[in-house]
CSV table of C-alpha atoms in Angstrom, one decimal:
chain,number,residue,atom,x,y,z
F,21,MET,CA,63.5,93.2,97.0
F,22,ALA,CA,65.8,95.4,99.0
F,23,GLN,CA,69.3,96.1,97.8
F,24,VAL,CA,72.0,96.6,100.5
F,25,LEU,CA,74.7,98.9,99.0
F,26,VAL,CA,78.0,99.6,100.8
F,27,VAL,CA,79.8,102.8,99.9
F,28,THR,CA,83.5,102.2,100.6
F,29,SER,CA,87.0,103.2,99.5
F,30,GLY,CA,89.7,102.4,102.0
F,31,LYS,CA,91.2,105.9,101.9
F,32,GLY,CA,89.5,108.7,103.8
F,33,GLY,CA,88.4,112.0,102.3
F,34,VAL,CA,87.5,110.7,98.8
F,35,GLY,CA,83.8,111.4,99.1
F,36,LYS,CA,82.1,108.3,100.7
F,37,THR,CA,79.8,110.3,102.9
F,38,THR,CA,79.1,112.9,100.3
F,39,SER,CA,78.3,110.2,97.8
F,40,THR,CA,76.1,108.2,100.2
F,41,ALA,CA,74.0,111.4,100.9
F,42,ALA,CA,73.8,112.4,97.3
F,43,LEU,CA,72.9,109.0,95.9
F,44,GLY,CA,70.5,108.3,98.7
F,45,ALA,CA,68.6,111.6,98.1
F,46,ALA,CA,68.7,111.0,94.3
F,47,LEU,CA,67.2,107.5,94.7
F,48,ALA,CA,64.5,108.9,97.1
F,49,LYS,CA,63.6,111.7,94.7
F,50,ASN,CA,63.0,109.1,92.1
F,51,GLY,CA,60.4,107.4,94.2
F,52,GLN,CA,62.6,104.7,96.0
F,53,SER,CA,62.4,104.3,99.7
F,54,VAL,CA,65.9,104.7,101.1
F,55,VAL,CA,67.8,104.5,104.4
F,56,VAL,CA,71.4,105.7,104.6
F,57,VAL,CA,73.3,104.1,107.5
F,58,ASP,CA,76.4,105.6,109.1
F,59,PHE,CA,78.9,103.0,110.1
F,60,ASP,CA,81.6,105.4,111.2
F,61,VAL,CA,81.2,104.9,114.9
F,62,GLY,CA,83.0,107.5,116.9
F,63,LEU,CA,83.5,109.8,113.9
F,64,ARG,CA,80.0,110.1,112.5
F,65,ASN,CA,79.4,112.7,109.8
F,66,LEU,CA,76.6,111.6,107.7
F,67,ASP,CA,74.2,113.3,110.0
F,68,LEU,CA,76.0,116.6,109.5
F,69,VAL,CA,76.2,116.3,105.7
F,70,MET,CA,72.4,115.4,105.7
F,71,GLY,CA,71.7,118.4,108.0
F,72,ALA,CA,70.2,116.2,110.7
F,73,GLU,CA,72.8,116.6,113.4
F,74,ARG,CA,70.4,118.2,115.9
F,75,ARG,CA,67.8,115.6,115.4
F,76,VAL,CA,69.8,112.6,116.5
F,77,VAL,CA,68.4,110.9,119.6
F,78,PHE,CA,69.2,107.2,119.2
F,79,ASP,CA,71.8,105.7,117.0
F,80,LEU,CA,72.9,102.4,115.3
F,81,ILE,CA,74.6,101.1,118.5
F,82,ASN,CA,71.5,101.8,120.6
F,83,VAL,CA,69.5,99.7,118.2
F,84,VAL,CA,72.2,96.9,117.9
F,85,GLN,CA,72.3,96.7,121.7
F,86,GLY,CA,68.5,96.8,122.1
F,87,ASP,CA,68.4,100.1,123.9
F,88,ALA,CA,66.1,101.6,121.3
F,89,LYS,CA,63.8,100.4,118.6
F,90,LEU,CA,64.8,100.9,115.0
F,91,GLN,CA,61.8,103.2,114.5
F,92,GLN,CA,63.0,105.4,117.3
F,93,ALA,CA,66.5,105.8,115.8
F,94,LEU,CA,65.5,106.4,112.1
F,95,ILE,CA,65.4,110.1,111.2
F,96,ARG,CA,63.1,111.1,108.3
F,97,ASP,CA,64.6,113.6,106.0
F,98,LYS,CA,62.7,116.9,105.8
F,99,ARG,CA,63.2,117.4,102.1
F,100,ALA,CA,62.5,113.9,100.8
F,101,ASP,CA,59.7,111.9,102.4
F,102,ASN,CA,61.0,108.5,101.7
F,103,LEU,CA,64.6,109.2,102.7
F,104,PHE,CA,65.8,108.1,106.2
F,105,LEU,CA,69.0,108.3,108.2
F,106,LEU,CA,70.3,105.8,110.7
F,107,PRO,CA,73.1,107.7,112.5
F,108,ALA,CA,76.2,106.2,114.1
F,109,SER,CA,77.1,106.8,117.7
F,110,GLN,CA,79.5,109.6,118.3
F,111,THR,CA,80.5,108.6,121.9
F,112,ARG,CA,80.9,104.9,121.7
F,113,ASP,CA,83.7,103.0,120.1
F,114,LYS,CA,83.6,100.6,117.1
F,115,ASP,CA,83.8,97.5,119.3
F,116,ALA,CA,80.3,98.2,120.4
F,117,LEU,CA,79.1,96.9,117.0
F,118,THR,CA,78.8,93.1,116.8
F,119,GLU,CA,78.4,91.2,113.6
F,120,ALA,CA,75.3,89.5,114.8
F,121,GLY,CA,73.8,92.8,116.0
F,122,VAL,CA,74.5,94.4,112.6
F,123,LYS,CA,72.9,91.5,110.8
F,124,VAL,CA,69.7,91.8,112.8
F,125,VAL,CA,69.5,95.6,112.0
F,126,ILE,CA,70.3,95.1,108.3
F,127,ASP,CA,67.7,92.4,108.0
F,128,GLN,CA,65.0,94.7,109.6
F,129,LEU,CA,66.0,97.5,107.2
F,130,ARG,CA,65.7,95.1,104.2
F,131,ASP,CA,62.0,94.6,105.1
F,132,LYS,CA,61.3,98.3,105.2
F,133,PHE,CA,63.3,99.9,102.4
F,134,ASP,CA,64.1,99.5,98.7
F,135,TRP,CA,67.7,100.7,99.3
F,136,VAL,CA,69.9,100.3,102.4
F,137,ILE,CA,73.0,102.4,101.8
F,138,CYS,CA,75.9,101.7,104.2
F,139,ASP,CA,78.4,104.5,104.6
F,140,SER,CA,81.6,102.8,105.5
F,141,PRO,CA,84.3,104.4,107.7
F,142,ALA,CA,87.8,104.8,106.1
F,143,GLY,CA,90.4,102.1,106.6
F,144,ILE,CA,90.2,98.3,106.5
F,145,GLU,CA,89.5,97.7,110.2
F,146,ARG,CA,86.4,96.2,111.9
F,147,GLY,CA,84.1,99.2,111.1
F,148,ALA,CA,84.8,99.0,107.4
F,149,THR,CA,84.5,95.2,107.2
F,150,LEU,CA,81.2,95.3,109.2
F,151,ALA,CA,79.8,97.9,106.9
F,152,MET,CA,80.4,95.7,103.9
F,153,ARG,CA,79.7,92.4,105.6
F,154,PHE,CA,76.0,92.0,104.6
F,155,ALA,CA,76.1,94.0,101.4
F,156,ASP,CA,74.6,92.8,98.1
F,157,MET,CA,76.7,95.2,96.1
F,158,ALA,CA,79.5,97.7,96.6
F,159,LEU,CA,80.3,101.1,95.4
F,160,VAL,CA,84.0,101.8,95.4
F,161,VAL,CA,84.6,105.6,95.6
F,162,THR,CA,87.9,106.6,94.1
F,163,ASN,CA,89.8,109.8,93.3
F,164,PRO,CA,92.0,109.9,90.2
F,165,GLU,CA,95.1,109.9,92.4
F,166,VAL,CA,97.6,107.2,93.2
F,167,SER,CA,97.0,106.6,96.9
F,168,SER,CA,93.2,106.4,96.4
F,169,VAL,CA,93.5,104.0,93.5
F,170,ARG,CA,95.9,101.8,95.6
F,171,ASP,CA,93.5,101.7,98.5
F,172,SER,CA,90.5,101.0,96.3
F,173,ASP,CA,92.4,98.0,94.9
F,174,ARG,CA,92.9,96.7,98.4
F,175,ILE,CA,89.3,97.2,99.3
F,176,ILE,CA,88.2,95.3,96.2
F,177,GLY,CA,90.2,92.4,97.4
F,178,ILE,CA,88.6,92.6,100.8
F,179,LEU,CA,85.1,92.8,99.2
F,180,ASP,CA,85.9,89.6,97.4
F,181,SER,CA,87.0,87.7,100.5
F,182,LYS,CA,85.5,89.1,103.7
F,183,THR,CA,81.8,89.7,102.8
F,184,GLU,CA,79.1,87.2,103.5
F,185,LYS,CA,78.2,87.0,99.9
F,186,ALA,CA,81.9,86.2,98.9
F,187,GLU,CA,82.0,83.6,101.6
F,188,ARG,CA,78.9,81.9,100.2
F,189,GLY,CA,80.9,81.7,96.9
F,190,GLU,CA,78.9,84.3,95.1
F,191,ARG,CA,80.3,87.1,93.1
F,192,MET,CA,80.2,90.4,94.9
F,193,GLU,CA,78.9,93.1,92.5
F,194,LYS,CA,81.2,96.1,92.6
F,195,HIS,CA,81.0,99.5,90.8
F,196,LEU,CA,83.4,102.3,90.6
F,197,LEU,CA,82.4,105.9,91.4
F,198,LEU,CA,85.2,108.2,90.3
F,199,THR,CA,84.9,111.5,92.2
F,200,ARG,CA,86.6,114.8,92.1
F,201,TYR,CA,87.4,114.3,88.5
F,202,ASP,CA,88.8,117.2,86.6
F,203,ALA,CA,88.5,116.5,82.8
F,204,ALA,CA,90.7,119.5,81.9
F,205,ARG,CA,93.6,118.3,84.0
F,206,ALA,CA,93.2,114.7,82.8
F,207,ALA,CA,93.3,116.0,79.2
F,208,ARG,CA,96.5,117.8,80.0
F,209,GLY,CA,98.1,114.7,81.4
F,210,GLU,CA,98.1,116.1,85.0
F,211,MET,CA,95.6,113.6,86.4
F,212,LEU,CA,94.9,109.9,85.8
F,213,LYS,CA,92.2,109.5,83.2
F,214,THR,CA,89.0,107.5,83.7
F,215,GLU,CA,90.4,104.8,81.3
F,216,ASP,CA,93.6,104.5,83.4
F,217,VAL,CA,91.7,104.0,86.7
F,218,LEU,CA,89.2,101.5,85.0
F,219,GLU,CA,92.1,99.5,83.5
F,220,ILE,CA,93.9,99.3,86.8
F,221,LEU,CA,90.9,98.4,89.0
F,222,SER,CA,89.0,96.5,86.3
F,223,ILE,CA,85.5,97.0,87.8
F,224,PRO,CA,82.6,98.6,85.9
F,225,LEU,CA,82.1,102.3,86.1
F,226,LEU,CA,78.9,103.6,87.7
F,227,GLY,CA,79.7,107.3,87.3
F,228,ILE,CA,82.1,110.2,87.1
F,229,ILE,CA,81.5,113.0,89.5
F,230,PRO,CA,83.4,116.1,88.4
F,231,GLU,CA,85.2,118.3,90.9
F,232,SER,CA,82.7,120.9,91.8
F,233,GLN,CA,82.4,123.8,94.2
F,234,ASP,CA,78.7,122.9,94.7
F,235,VAL,CA,79.7,119.8,96.7
F,236,LEU,CA,81.4,121.9,99.5
F,237,ARG,CA,78.6,124.4,99.4
F,238,ALA,CA,76.0,121.7,99.9
F,239,SER,CA,77.9,120.2,102.8
F,240,ASN,CA,78.2,123.7,104.3
F,241,MET,CA,74.4,123.9,104.1
F,242,GLY,CA,73.8,120.4,105.5
F,243,SER,CA,72.1,119.2,102.3
F,244,PRO,CA,73.0,116.4,99.8
F,245,VAL,CA,74.2,118.1,96.7
F,246,THR,CA,71.4,116.4,94.7
F,247,LEU,CA,68.9,118.3,96.8
F,248,ASN,CA,70.8,121.5,97.4
F,249,SER,CA,71.8,122.4,93.8
F,250,LYS,CA,70.0,119.9,91.6
F,251,THR,CA,71.2,121.3,88.3
F,252,SER,CA,74.9,121.5,89.2
F,253,VAL,CA,77.2,119.2,87.3
F,254,ALA,CA,78.0,117.1,90.4
F,255,ALA,CA,74.3,116.7,91.2
F,256,ARG,CA,73.4,115.7,87.6
F,257,ALA,CA,76.2,113.1,87.6
F,258,TYR,CA,74.9,111.7,90.9
F,259,TYR,CA,71.3,111.5,89.5
F,260,ASP,CA,72.7,109.6,86.5
F,261,ALA,CA,74.7,107.3,88.7
F,262,ALA,CA,71.5,106.7,90.8
F,263,LYS,CA,69.6,105.7,87.6
F,264,ARG,CA,72.4,103.3,86.7
F,265,LEU,CA,72.1,101.7,90.1
F,266,ARG,CA,68.5,100.9,89.3
F,267,GLY,CA,69.6,99.2,86.1
F,268,GLU,CA,68.8,102.0,83.7
F,269,THR,CA,71.2,102.6,80.8
F,270,VAL,CA,72.3,106.2,80.9
F,271,VAL,CA,75.0,107.5,78.5
F,272,MET,CA,78.1,108.4,80.4
F,273,SER,CA,78.0,112.1,79.7
F,274,PHE,CA,80.5,114.5,81.0
F,275,PRO,CA,78.9,117.8,81.8
F,276,LYS,CA,81.5,120.6,81.8
F,277,GLU,CA,81.5,123.1,84.6
F,278,LYS,CA,80.6,126.5,83.5
F,279,ARG,CA,83.3,129.0,84.3
F,280,SER,CA,83.0,132.7,84.3
F,281,PHE,CA,85.3,134.8,82.1
F,282,MET,CA,87.2,136.0,85.1
F,283,GLY,CA,87.4,132.5,86.4
F,284,LYS,CA,89.0,131.4,83.2
F,285,LEU,CA,91.3,134.3,83.3
F,286,PHE,CA,92.6,133.6,86.8
F,287,GLY,CA,92.2,129.8,86.7
F,288,ARG,CA,90.6,129.6,90.1
F,289,ARG,CA,90.8,126.2,91.6
F,290,VAL,CA,89.4,125.3,94.9
F,291,ALA,CA,90.6,122.1,96.5
P,12,MET,CA,98.0,127.0,78.5
P,13,SER,CA,101.2,128.7,79.4
P,14,LEU,CA,104.6,127.9,77.9
P,15,LEU,CA,105.6,126.4,81.2
P,16,THR,CA,102.9,123.8,81.3
P,17,PHE,CA,103.4,123.1,77.6
P,18,PHE,CA,107.0,122.0,78.2
P,19,ARG,CA,106.4,120.2,81.5
P,20,LYS,CA,106.3,116.5,81.1
P,21,SER,CA,102.9,115.1,81.9
P,22,SER,CA,102.8,113.2,85.2
P,23,ALA,CA,99.7,111.1,84.8
P,24,PRO,CA,101.4,108.4,82.7
P,25,VAL,CA,104.0,108.1,85.5
P,26,ALA,CA,101.3,107.7,88.1
P,27,ARG,CA,99.6,105.0,85.9
P,28,GLU,CA,102.8,103.1,85.5
P,29,ARG,CA,103.8,103.2,89.1
P,30,LEU,CA,100.4,102.0,90.1
P,31,GLN,CA,100.4,99.1,87.6
P,32,VAL,CA,103.8,97.9,88.9
P,33,LEU,CA,102.9,98.3,92.6
P,34,LEU,CA,99.5,96.7,92.4
P,35,ALA,CA,100.8,93.7,90.4
P,36,HIS,CA,103.1,93.1,93.3
P,37,GLU,CA,100.6,93.8,96.1
P,38,ARG,CA,97.9,91.6,94.7
P,39,LEU,CA,100.2,88.7,94.9
P,40,ILE,CA,101.3,89.4,98.5
P,41,THR,CA,97.8,90.1,99.9
P,42,GLY,CA,96.3,87.2,98.1
P,43,LYS,CA,99.0,84.9,99.6
P,44,SER,CA,99.6,86.5,102.9
P,45,ASP,CA,97.8,83.8,104.9
P,46,LEU,CA,99.8,81.1,103.1
P,47,ILE,CA,103.1,82.9,103.8
P,48,ALA,CA,102.2,83.4,107.5
P,49,THR,CA,101.2,79.8,107.9
P,50,LEU,CA,104.4,78.6,106.2
P,51,GLN,CA,106.5,80.9,108.4
P,52,GLU,CA,104.9,79.6,111.6
P,53,GLU,CA,105.2,75.9,110.6
P,54,ILE,CA,108.7,76.2,109.3
P,55,LEU,CA,109.7,78.0,112.4
P,56,ALA,CA,108.2,75.3,114.6
P,57,VAL,CA,110.1,72.6,112.8
P,58,ILE,CA,113.4,74.3,113.0
P,59,ALA,CA,112.9,75.3,116.7
P,60,LYS,CA,112.7,71.6,117.6
P,61,HIS,CA,116.4,71.3,116.7
P,62,VAL,CA,117.9,74.7,116.7
P,63,ALA,CA,117.2,77.9,118.6
P,64,VAL,CA,116.5,80.5,116.0
P,65,ASP,CA,115.4,84.1,116.3
P,66,ARG,CA,111.9,84.6,114.8
P,67,ASP,CA,113.0,87.7,113.0
P,68,LYS,CA,115.9,85.8,111.3
P,69,VAL,CA,113.5,83.6,109.3
P,70,GLN,CA,112.4,85.2,106.0
P,71,ILE,CA,110.0,83.7,103.7
P,72,LYS,CA,109.2,85.0,100.2
P,73,LEU,CA,107.0,83.8,97.4
P,74,ASP,CA,107.6,85.0,93.9
P,75,ARG,CA,105.0,84.1,91.3
P,76,GLY,CA,106.4,84.2,87.8
P,77,ALA,CA,104.5,83.4,84.6
P,78,THR,CA,106.1,80.0,84.2
P,79,VAL,CA,108.0,79.4,87.4
P,80,SER,CA,107.2,80.3,91.0
P,81,MET,CA,109.9,80.4,93.7
P,82,LEU,CA,109.5,79.9,97.4
P,83,GLU,CA,112.5,81.5,99.0
P,84,ILE,CA,113.3,80.5,102.6
P,85,ASP,CA,116.1,82.3,104.3
P,86,ILE,CA,117.0,81.2,107.8
P,87,GLU,CA,119.9,82.7,109.7
P,88,VAL,CA,121.2,80.1,112.2
P,89,PRO,CA,123.1,81.5,115.2
P,90,ALA,CA,126.7,80.6,115.9
P,91,ALA,CA,127.8,77.2,117.1
P,92,VAL,CA,126.8,77.6,120.7
P,93,ALA,CA,123.1,77.5,120.0
P,94,VAL,CA,123.3,75.0,117.2
P,95,GLU,CA,123.5,72.2,119.9
P,96,PRO,CA,120.1,70.8,119.8
P,97,LYS,CA,118.4,71.1,123.1
P,98,LEU,CA,118.2,67.5,124.0
P,99,GLU,CA,115.8,66.3,125.3
P,100,PRO,CA,115.3,64.6,128.7
P,101,GLU,CA,113.3,67.6,130.0
P,102,ARG,CA,111.2,67.6,127.0
P,103,GLU,CA,110.4,64.0,127.3
P,104,THR,CA,109.3,64.3,130.8
P,105,GLU,CA,107.2,67.2,129.7
P,106,ASP,CA,105.6,65.1,127.0
P,107,ALA,CA,105.0,62.3,129.4
P,108,ALA,CA,103.3,64.6,131.8
């Protein structure tokens, strides 16, 4: 039975696309068949983060409008056999997506894959509501920072009212993915702690992804961090989160980033 | 940890408290926004039958307390000239038509 997962946040730049790619790849490496779908029409980036930007021929809108078959638009990942990308259109605008059209595509994907991961655009407009519309569960990506937490709270409200599942009167399953977390700063009282964010948003925690230089390096290389540097703290946290998505119980460990002596001395910190 | 950071007051508790206050407020508003908008439209329609009021001069607020909730309706009615109800012959012909 396929699971349709929307990765959403309200705020931009918190790590939706990075997390979609990393979790998709982690699930695929563990034997699941996965498609990651970019809903950010006009500002697509999942193709770039996945390193497939030069292989895009047809996109989600071509499929929705019947100009291409789903099979023609799906791009198979070169590093993981059972990982596919359905890119967004870069040239059209978001109005080209219709609710009925999206439903048809999602239903087709459900038949073919174990996981359909929808990468939502930022904001609370049409693109974002369409990305979550047919989801079975939601991953709310949040940074430990006031504006991100506020926007996540708003998105949680929308997940509970505007999704098809919510409208059927069912409970929308929501999980928190806390990204760019810096345990040292949280311990010093400079950053919201995990407990603070959990208490405020009151949804269960799927994982904590530590701030890590490997994430930027992976996106530079066009590879999900879970494929590009499998042993990095961020990748291990994503692998754990992927296991929890499948219902496994994994202890919420918090791997520390190794810092060189010189790094400690000069306290390097890259945004 | 330098002396400077040691003496600086930590900011995370401030963030936490600001968020808790803000979100308690916003959850009420967004949850009820449809109700408020509907009330605003309908109240405006009732008043407009008798008095010409400016849309922007009608304010509606809903405060939910633990025990008491208060619906606050604030309507600024223009000076005497406009208070004359627009009666009504033309309206009636309209209705008849």
